[in-house]
Short mmCIF file of C-alpha atoms and ligand atoms in Angstrom, two decimals:
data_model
loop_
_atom_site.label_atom_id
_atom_site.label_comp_id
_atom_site.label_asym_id
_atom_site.label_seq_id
_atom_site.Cartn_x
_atom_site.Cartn_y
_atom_site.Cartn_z
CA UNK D 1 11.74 15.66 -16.99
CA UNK D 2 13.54 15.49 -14.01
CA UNK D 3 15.40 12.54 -12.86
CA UNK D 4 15.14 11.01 -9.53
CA UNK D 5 17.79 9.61 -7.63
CA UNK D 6 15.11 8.11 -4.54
CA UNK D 7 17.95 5.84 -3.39
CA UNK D 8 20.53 8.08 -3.86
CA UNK D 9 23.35 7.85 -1.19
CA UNK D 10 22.07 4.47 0.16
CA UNK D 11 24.23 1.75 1.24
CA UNK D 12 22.41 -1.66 0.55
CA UNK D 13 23.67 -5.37 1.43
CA UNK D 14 21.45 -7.23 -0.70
CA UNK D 15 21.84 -11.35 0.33
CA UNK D 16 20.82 -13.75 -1.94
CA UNK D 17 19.75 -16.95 -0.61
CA UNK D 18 19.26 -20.40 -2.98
CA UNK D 19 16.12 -19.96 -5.32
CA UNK D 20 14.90 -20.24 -8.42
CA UNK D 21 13.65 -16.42 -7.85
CA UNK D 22 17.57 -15.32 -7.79
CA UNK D 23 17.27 -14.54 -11.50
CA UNK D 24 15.26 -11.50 -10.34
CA UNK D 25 17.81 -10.52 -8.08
CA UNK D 26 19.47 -9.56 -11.08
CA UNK D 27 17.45 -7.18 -12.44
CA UNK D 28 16.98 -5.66 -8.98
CA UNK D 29 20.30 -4.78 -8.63
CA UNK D 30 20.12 -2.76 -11.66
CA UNK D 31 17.24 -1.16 -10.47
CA UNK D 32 18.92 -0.28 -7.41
CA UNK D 33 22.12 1.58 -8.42
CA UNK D 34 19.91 3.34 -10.92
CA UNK D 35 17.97 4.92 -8.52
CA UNK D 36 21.21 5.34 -7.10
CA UNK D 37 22.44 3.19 -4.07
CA UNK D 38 25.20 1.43 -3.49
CA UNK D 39 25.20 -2.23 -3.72
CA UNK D 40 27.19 -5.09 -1.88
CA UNK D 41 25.58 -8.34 -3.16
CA UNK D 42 26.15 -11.55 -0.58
CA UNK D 43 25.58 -14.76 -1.91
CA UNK D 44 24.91 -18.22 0.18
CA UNK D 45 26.59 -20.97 -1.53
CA UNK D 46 23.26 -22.50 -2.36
CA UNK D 47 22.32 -19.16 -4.29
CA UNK D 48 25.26 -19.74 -5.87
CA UNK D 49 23.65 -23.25 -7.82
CA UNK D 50 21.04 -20.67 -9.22
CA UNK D 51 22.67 -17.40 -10.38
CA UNK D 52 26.69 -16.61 -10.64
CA UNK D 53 28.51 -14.27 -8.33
CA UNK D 54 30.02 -13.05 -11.61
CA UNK D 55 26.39 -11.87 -12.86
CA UNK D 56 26.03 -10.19 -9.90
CA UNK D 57 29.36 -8.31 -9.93
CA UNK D 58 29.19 -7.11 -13.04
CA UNK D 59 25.93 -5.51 -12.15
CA UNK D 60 26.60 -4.32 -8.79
CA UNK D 61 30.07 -2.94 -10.10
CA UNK D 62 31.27 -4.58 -6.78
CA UNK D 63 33.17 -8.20 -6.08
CA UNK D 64 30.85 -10.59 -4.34
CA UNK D 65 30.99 -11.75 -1.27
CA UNK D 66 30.40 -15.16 -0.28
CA UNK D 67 32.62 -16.40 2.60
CA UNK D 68 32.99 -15.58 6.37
CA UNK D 69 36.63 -16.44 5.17
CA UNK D 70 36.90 -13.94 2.29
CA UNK D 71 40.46 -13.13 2.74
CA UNK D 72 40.18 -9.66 1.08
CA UNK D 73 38.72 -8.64 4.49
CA UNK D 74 41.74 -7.20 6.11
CA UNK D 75 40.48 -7.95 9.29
CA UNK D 76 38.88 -10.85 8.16
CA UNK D 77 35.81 -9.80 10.02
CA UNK D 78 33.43 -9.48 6.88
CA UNK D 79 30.12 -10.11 8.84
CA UNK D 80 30.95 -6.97 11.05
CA UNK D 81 32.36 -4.79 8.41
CA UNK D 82 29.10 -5.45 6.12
CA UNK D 83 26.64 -4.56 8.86
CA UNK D 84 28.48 -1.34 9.67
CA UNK D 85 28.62 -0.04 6.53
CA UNK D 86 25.30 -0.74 5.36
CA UNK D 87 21.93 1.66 5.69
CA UNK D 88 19.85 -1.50 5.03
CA UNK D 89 20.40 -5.11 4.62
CA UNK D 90 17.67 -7.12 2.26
CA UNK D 91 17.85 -10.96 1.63
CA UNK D 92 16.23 -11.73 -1.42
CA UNK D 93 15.10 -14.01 -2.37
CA UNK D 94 14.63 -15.19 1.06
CA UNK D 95 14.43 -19.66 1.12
CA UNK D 96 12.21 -20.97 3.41
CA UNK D 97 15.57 -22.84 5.37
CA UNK D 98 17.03 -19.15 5.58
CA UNK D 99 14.16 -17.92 7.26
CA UNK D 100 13.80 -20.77 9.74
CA UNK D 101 17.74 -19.56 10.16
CA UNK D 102 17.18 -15.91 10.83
CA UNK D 103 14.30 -17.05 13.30
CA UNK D 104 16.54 -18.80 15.44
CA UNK D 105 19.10 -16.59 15.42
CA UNK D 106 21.42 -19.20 13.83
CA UNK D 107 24.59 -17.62 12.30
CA UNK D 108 26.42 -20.69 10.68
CA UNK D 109 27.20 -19.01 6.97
CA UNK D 110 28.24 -15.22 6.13
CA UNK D 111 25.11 -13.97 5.35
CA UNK D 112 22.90 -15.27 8.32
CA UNK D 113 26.05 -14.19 10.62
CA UNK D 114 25.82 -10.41 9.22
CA UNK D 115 21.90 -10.30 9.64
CA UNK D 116 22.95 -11.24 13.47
CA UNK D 117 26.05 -8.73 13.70
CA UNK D 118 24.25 -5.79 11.79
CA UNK D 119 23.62 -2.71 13.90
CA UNK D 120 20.23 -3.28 14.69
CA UNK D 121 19.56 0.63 15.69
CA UNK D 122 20.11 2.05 12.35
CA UNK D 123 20.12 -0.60 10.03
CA UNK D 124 16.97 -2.68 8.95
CA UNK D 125 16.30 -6.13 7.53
CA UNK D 126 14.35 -6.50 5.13
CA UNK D 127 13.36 -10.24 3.59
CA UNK D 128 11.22 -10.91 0.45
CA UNK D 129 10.23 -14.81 0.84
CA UNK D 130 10.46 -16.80 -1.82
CA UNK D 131 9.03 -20.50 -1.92
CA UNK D 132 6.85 -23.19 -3.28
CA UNK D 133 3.37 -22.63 -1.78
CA UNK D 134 2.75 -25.54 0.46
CA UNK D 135 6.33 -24.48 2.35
CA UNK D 136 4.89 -20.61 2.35
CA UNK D 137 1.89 -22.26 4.06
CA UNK D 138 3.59 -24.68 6.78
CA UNK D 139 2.90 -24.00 10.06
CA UNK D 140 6.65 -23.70 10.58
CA UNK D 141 7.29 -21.00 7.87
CA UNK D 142 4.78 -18.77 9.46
CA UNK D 143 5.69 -19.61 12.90
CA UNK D 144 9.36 -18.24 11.79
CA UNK D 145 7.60 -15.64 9.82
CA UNK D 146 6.11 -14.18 12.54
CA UNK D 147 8.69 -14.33 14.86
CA UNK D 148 11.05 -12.25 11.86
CA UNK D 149 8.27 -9.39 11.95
CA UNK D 150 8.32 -9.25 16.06
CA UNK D 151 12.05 -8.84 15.88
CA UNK D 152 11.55 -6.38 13.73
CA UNK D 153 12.52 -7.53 10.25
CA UNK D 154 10.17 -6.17 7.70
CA UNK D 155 8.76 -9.07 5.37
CA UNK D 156 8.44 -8.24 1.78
CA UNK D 157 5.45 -10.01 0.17
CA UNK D 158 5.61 -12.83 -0.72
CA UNK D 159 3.14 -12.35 -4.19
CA UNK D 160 1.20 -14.51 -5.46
CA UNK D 161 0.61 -16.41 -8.67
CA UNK D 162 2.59 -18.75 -11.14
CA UNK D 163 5.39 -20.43 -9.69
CA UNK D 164 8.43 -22.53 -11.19
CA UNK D 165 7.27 -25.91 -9.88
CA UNK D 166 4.39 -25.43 -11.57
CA UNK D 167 1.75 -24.64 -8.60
CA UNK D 168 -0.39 -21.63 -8.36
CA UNK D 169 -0.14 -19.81 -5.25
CA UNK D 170 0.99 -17.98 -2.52
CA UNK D 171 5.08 -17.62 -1.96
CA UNK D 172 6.38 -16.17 -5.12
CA UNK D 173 9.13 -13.32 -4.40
CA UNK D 174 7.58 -9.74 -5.44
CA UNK D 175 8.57 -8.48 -8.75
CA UNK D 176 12.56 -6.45 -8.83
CA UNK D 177 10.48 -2.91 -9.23
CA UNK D 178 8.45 -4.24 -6.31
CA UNK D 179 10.68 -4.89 -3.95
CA UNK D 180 12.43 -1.24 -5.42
CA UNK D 181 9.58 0.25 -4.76
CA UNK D 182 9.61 -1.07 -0.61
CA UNK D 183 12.48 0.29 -0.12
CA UNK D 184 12.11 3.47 -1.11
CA UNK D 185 9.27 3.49 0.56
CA UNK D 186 10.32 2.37 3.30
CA UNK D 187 13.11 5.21 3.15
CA UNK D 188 10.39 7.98 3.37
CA UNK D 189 9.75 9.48 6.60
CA UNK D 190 6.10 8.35 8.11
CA UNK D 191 4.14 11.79 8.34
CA UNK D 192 1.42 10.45 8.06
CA UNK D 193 1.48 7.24 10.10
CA UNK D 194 -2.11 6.53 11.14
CA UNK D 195 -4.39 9.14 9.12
CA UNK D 196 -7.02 8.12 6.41
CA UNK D 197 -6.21 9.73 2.89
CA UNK D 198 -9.10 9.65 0.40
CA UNK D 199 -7.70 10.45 -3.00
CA UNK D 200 -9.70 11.41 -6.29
CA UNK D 201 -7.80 11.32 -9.44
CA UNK D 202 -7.94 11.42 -13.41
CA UNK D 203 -10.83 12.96 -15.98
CA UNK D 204 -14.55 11.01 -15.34
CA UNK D 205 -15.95 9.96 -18.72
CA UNK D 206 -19.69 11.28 -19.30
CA UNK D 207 -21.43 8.85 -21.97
CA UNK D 208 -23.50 10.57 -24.82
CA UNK D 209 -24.34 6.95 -25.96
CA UNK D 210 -22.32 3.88 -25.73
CA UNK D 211 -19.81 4.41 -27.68
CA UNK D 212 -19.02 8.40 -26.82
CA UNK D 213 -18.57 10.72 -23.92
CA UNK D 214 -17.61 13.81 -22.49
CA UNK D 215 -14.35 13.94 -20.88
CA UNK D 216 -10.75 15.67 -20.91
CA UNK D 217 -7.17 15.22 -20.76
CA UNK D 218 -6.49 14.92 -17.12
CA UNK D 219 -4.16 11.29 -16.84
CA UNK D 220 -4.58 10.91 -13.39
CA UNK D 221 -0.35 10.90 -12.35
CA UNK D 222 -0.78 13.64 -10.27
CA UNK D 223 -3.38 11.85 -7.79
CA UNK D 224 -1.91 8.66 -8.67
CA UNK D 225 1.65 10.52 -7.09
CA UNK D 226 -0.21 11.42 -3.89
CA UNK D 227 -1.49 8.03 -3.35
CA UNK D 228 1.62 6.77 -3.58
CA UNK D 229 3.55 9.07 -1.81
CA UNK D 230 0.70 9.02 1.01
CA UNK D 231 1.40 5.16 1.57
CA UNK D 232 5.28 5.61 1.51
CA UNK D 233 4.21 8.19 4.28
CA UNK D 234 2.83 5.55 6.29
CA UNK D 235 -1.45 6.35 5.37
CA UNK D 236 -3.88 4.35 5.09
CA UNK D 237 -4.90 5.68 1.51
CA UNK D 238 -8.48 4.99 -1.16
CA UNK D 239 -8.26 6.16 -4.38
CA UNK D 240 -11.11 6.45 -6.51
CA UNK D 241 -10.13 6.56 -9.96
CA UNK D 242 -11.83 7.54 -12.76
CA UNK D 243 -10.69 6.32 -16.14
CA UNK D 244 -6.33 5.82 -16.41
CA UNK D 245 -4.33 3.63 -17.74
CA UNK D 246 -2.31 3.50 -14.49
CA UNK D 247 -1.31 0.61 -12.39
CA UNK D 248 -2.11 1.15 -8.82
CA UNK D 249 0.80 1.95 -6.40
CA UNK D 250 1.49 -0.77 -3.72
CA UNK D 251 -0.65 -0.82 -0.68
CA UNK D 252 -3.14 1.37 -2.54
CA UNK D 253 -6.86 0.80 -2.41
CA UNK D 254 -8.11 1.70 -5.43
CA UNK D 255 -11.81 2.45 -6.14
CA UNK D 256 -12.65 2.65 -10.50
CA UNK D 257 -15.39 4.80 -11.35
CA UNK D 258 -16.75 6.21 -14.86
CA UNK D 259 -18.87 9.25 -14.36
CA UNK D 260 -18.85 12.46 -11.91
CA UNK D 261 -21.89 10.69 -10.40
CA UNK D 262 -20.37 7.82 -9.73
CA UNK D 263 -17.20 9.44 -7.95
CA UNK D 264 -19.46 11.36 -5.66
CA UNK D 265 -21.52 7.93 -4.83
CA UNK D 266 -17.93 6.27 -4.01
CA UNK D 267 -16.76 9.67 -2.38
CA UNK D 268 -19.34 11.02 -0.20
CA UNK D 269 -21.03 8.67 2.20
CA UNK D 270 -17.60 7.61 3.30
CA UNK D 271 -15.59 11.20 3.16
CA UNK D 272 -16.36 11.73 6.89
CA UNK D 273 -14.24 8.57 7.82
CA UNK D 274 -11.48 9.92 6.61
CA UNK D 275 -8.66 12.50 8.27
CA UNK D 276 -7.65 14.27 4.34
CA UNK D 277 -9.94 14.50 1.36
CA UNK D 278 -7.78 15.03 -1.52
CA UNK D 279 -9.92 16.17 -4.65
CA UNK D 280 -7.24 15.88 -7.54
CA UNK D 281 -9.94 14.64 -10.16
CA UNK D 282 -10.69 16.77 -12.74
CA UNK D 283 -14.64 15.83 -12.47
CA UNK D 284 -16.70 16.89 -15.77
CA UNK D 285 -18.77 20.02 -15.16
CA UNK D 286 -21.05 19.10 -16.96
CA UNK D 287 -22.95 15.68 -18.48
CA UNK D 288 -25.62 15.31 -21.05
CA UNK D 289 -28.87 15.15 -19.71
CA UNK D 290 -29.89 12.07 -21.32
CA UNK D 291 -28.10 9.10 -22.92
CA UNK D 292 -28.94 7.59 -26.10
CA UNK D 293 -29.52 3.80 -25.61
CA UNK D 294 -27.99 3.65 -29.17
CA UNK D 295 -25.25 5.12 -30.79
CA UNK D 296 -26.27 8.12 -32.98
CA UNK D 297 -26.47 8.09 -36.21
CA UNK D 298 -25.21 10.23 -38.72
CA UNK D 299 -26.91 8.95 -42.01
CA UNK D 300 -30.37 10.78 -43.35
CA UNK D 301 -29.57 13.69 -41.03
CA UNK D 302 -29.40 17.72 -42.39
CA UNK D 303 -28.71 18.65 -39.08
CA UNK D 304 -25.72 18.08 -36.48
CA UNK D 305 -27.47 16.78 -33.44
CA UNK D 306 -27.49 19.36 -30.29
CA UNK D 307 -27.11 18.26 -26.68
CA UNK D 308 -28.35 19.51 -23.64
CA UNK D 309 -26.26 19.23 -20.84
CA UNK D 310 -27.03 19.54 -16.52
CA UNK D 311 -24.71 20.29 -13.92
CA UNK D 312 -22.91 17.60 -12.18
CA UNK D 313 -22.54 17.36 -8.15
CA UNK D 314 -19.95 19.24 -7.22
CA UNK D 315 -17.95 16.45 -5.07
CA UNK D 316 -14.95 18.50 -3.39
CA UNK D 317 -18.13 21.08 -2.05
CA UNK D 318 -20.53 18.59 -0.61
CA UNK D 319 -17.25 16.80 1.05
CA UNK D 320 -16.38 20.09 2.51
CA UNK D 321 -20.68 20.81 3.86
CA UNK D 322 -20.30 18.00 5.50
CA UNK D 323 -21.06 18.21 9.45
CA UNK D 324 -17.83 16.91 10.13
CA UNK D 325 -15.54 17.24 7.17
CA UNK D 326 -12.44 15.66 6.78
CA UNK D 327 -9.27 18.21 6.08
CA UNK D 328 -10.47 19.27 2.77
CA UNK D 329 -8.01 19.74 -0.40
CA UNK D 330 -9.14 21.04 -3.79
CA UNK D 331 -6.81 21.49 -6.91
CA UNK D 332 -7.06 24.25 -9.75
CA UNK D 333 -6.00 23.41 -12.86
CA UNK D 334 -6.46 26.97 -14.74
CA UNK D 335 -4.84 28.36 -17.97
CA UNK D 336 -4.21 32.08 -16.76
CA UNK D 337 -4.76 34.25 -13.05
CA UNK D 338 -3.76 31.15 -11.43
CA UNK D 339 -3.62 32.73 -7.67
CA UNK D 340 -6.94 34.73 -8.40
CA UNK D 341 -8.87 31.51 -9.63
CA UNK D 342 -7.61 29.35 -6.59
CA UNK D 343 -8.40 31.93 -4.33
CA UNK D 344 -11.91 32.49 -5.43
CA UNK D 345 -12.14 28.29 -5.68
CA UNK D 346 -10.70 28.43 -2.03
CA UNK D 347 -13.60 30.45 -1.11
CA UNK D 348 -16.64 29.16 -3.08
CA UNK D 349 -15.59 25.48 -1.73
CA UNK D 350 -15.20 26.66 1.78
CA UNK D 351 -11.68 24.34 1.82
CA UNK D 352 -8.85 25.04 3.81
CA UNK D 353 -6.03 24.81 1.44
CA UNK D 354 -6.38 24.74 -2.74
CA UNK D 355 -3.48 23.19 -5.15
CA UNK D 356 -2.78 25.39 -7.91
CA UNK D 357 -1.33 24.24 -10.96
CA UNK D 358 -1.40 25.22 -15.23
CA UNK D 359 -3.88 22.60 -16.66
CA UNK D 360 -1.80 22.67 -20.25
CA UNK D 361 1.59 22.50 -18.59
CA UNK D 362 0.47 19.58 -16.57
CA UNK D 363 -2.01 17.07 -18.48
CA UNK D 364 -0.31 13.88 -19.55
CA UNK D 365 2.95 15.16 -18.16
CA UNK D 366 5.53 13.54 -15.48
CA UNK D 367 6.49 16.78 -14.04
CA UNK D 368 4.35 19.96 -12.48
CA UNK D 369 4.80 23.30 -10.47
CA UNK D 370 2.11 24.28 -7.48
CA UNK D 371 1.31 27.01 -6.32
CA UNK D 372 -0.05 25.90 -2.61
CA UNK D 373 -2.60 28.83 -1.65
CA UNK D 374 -4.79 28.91 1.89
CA UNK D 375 -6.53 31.62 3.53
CA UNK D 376 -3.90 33.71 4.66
CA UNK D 377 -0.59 33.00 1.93
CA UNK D 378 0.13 31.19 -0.90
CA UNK D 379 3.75 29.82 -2.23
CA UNK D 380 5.47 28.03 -5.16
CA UNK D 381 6.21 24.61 -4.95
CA UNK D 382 8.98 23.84 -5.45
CA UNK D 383 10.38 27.47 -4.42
CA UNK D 384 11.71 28.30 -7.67
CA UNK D 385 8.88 27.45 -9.20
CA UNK D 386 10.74 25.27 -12.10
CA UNK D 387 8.55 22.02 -12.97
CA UNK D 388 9.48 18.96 -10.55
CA UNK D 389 8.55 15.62 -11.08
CA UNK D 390 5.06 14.88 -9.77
CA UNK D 391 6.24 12.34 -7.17
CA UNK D 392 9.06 14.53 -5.82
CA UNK D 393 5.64 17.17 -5.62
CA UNK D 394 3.40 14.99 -3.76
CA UNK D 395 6.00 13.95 -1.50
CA UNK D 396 6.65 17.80 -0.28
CA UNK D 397 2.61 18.09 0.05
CA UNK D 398 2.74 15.17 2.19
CA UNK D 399 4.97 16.56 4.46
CA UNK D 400 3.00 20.37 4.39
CA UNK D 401 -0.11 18.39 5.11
CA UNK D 402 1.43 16.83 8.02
CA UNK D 403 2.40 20.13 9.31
CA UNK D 404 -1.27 21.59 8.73
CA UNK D 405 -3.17 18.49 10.33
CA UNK D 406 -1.09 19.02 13.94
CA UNK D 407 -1.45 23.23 13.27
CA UNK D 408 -5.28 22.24 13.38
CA UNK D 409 -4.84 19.91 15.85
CA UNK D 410 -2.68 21.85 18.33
O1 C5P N 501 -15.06 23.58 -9.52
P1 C5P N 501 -13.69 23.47 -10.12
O2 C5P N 501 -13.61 22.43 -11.18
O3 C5P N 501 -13.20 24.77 -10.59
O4 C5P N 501 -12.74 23.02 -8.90
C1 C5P N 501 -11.72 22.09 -8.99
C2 C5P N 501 -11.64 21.29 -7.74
O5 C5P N 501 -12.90 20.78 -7.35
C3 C5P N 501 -10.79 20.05 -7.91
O6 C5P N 501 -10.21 19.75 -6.66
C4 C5P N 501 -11.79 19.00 -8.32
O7 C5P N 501 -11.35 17.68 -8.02
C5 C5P N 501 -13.00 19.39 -7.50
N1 C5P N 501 -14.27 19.10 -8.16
C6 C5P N 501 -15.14 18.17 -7.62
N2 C5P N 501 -16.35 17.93 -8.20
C7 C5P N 501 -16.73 18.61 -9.30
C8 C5P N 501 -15.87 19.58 -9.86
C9 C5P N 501 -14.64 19.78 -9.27
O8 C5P N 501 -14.79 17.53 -6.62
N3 C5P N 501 -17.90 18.37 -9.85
#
């Protein structure tokens, strides 16, 4: 599989203010220069009671900084310098006194002073809160909250859940892959800021009797991909699932479903509200036409048992019939004539655009190649046709699908 480097190239200032949640900090700083950025870790001296500034040099391969009076600075004008040569700044976690600082526009340690100095332009703060619940939910913290997000800052979370004093509740800092995950995200260029995405995704499961069913291999990361890489593109995005064993991307609201039947109940009546229908599910042809209330038997009989099956809806079609459809895409998983069999699928479906791709080469995997095929053309993605990983994939149809919606627009 392919690698990805989503970070690659960044320059982050991650500041670390005093809380228990600054052993997470950690562990985001490795995931950070493994999806390649660069980080400079700043520490408040109360972060420093929680976590050592030798912990966090040895992971970010870089000496902490901690003073406005860091010496090393051969200017001595470390609050400047860090701003300038960052493409991001994130403070996390992010204390509830740090906030209220930031809010005010108070500057009287390193860190608050380089959130003040940065370049505002061209490079964003981000802050993942981190408190006990009751300070989360203080009119004061939200107050300050509030005013952060009108400046601009982005706010991070906070989760919710267990936390160290012992309370359940709002104000826990999002998890390290979390808080990874934002910033890529927030990295991604927003497309699609503003349009509905309806997703379909994985195999449905078609019960013989309660213990067995018809189904196939389809693992849902290809939809799951698009969901994702939808949100990072700034969609509003549903997914309707059918049975994975994936977690759902952030921001992502995810429908579950079983049976073919009970993705076109969860699909159909609200398909028109929707800008893009995605149809990545690979929906069972076919079910049994009954189901045994009881699991069948195999002693005292001669004979293997014989099932009739009926059609199921066919979801992607009856999206596409209806009086005002939203942009319609199907995907063709085949095993041969791949062009041919999206064509004709293109056609029978009345769709505007089909997603080819090799059912084998694909089920279960982390990596694909499409072949994107509309009316008039057809091309490999990516161009040389060499399997990608599935993210990377969806992130390239989320940009061509950007492109169609203003072609049909203009
Ligand atoms: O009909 P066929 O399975 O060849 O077409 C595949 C495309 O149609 C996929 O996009 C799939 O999600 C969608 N489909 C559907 N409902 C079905 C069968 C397929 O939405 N019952």
């Amino acid at each position: 599989m392919s690698e990805r480097s989503d970070l690659q190239g960044r320059r982050i200032v991650l500041g670390l203010t005093g809380g228990i949640a600054c052993y997470k900090s950690a562990e985001l700083v490795r995931l950070l220069t493994k999806a390649g950025a660069t980080v400079q870790v700043v520490m408040t001296e109360a972060a420093e009671a929680f976590i050592t500034p030798v912990t966090m040099q040895a992971l970010s391969g870089r000496a902490v900084v901690t003073s406005q009076w860091d010496a090393r600075e051969p200017n001595n004008m470390a609050h400047i310098n860090l701003g300038r040569e960052a493409d991001a700044v994130m403070v996390a976690p992010a204390s509830a006194d740090f906030i209220a600082k930031l809010a005010q526009g108070r500057a009287d340690e390193l860190l608050s002073l380089l959130c003040l100095a940065r370049p505002r332009e061209r490079c964003p703060l981000l802050v993942a809160p981190a408190m006990n619940r009751e300070m989360w939910s203080h009119p004061a913290t939200q107050r300050n909250v509030a005013t952060l997000a009108q400046d601009g800052t982005l706010i991070l979370g906070p989760g919710c859940g267990d936390q160290a004093c012992g309370e359940v509740g709002d104000g826990r800092m999002l998890e390290p892959t979390e808080l990874l995950d934002e910033l890529i995200a927030f990295f991604q260029p927003k497309v699609l800021a503003g349009r509905r995405l309806l997703i379909t995704a994985g195999p449905t499961f078609e019960p013989i009797d309660p213990v067995r069913g018809i189904t196939n291999h389809s693992s849902g990361k290809m939809g799951f991909a698009l969901a994702r890489a939808a949100v990072e593109a700034g969609a509003d995005v549903t997914l309707v699932a059918g049975p994975v064993h994936l977690s759902t991307p952030r921001g992502v609201k995810r429908q579950n479903v079983m049976t073919a039947a009970q993705m076109y109940d969860a699909v159909v009546p609200c398909a028109a509200d929707h800008d893009v229908f995605i149809a990545t599910a690979a929906v069972a042809d076919w079910r049994p036409a009954s189901l045994s209330e009881h699991k069948i038997k195999k002693e005292g009989k001669k004979v293997a048992p014989t099932f009739e099956l009926t059609e199921n809806p066919d979801i992607l079609a009856a999206v596409a019939a209806l009086p005002k459809p939203p942009y319609c895409v199907g995907f063709a998983a085949e095993s041969e004539n791949l062009l041919a069999h999206a064509r004709a699928k293109l056609l029978r479906k009345r769709i505007p655009l089909i997603i080819g791709n090799l059912g084998p080469a694909t089920f279960g995997r982390d990596d694909n190649a499409l072949l994107v095929v509309d009316a008039q053309s057809d091309h490999a993605l990516p161009a040389d046709g060499r399997p990608t990983d599935k993210l990377t994939l969806a992130r390239a149809l989320m940009q061509e699908l950007a492109n169609r919606l203003q072609a049909v627009q203009a």
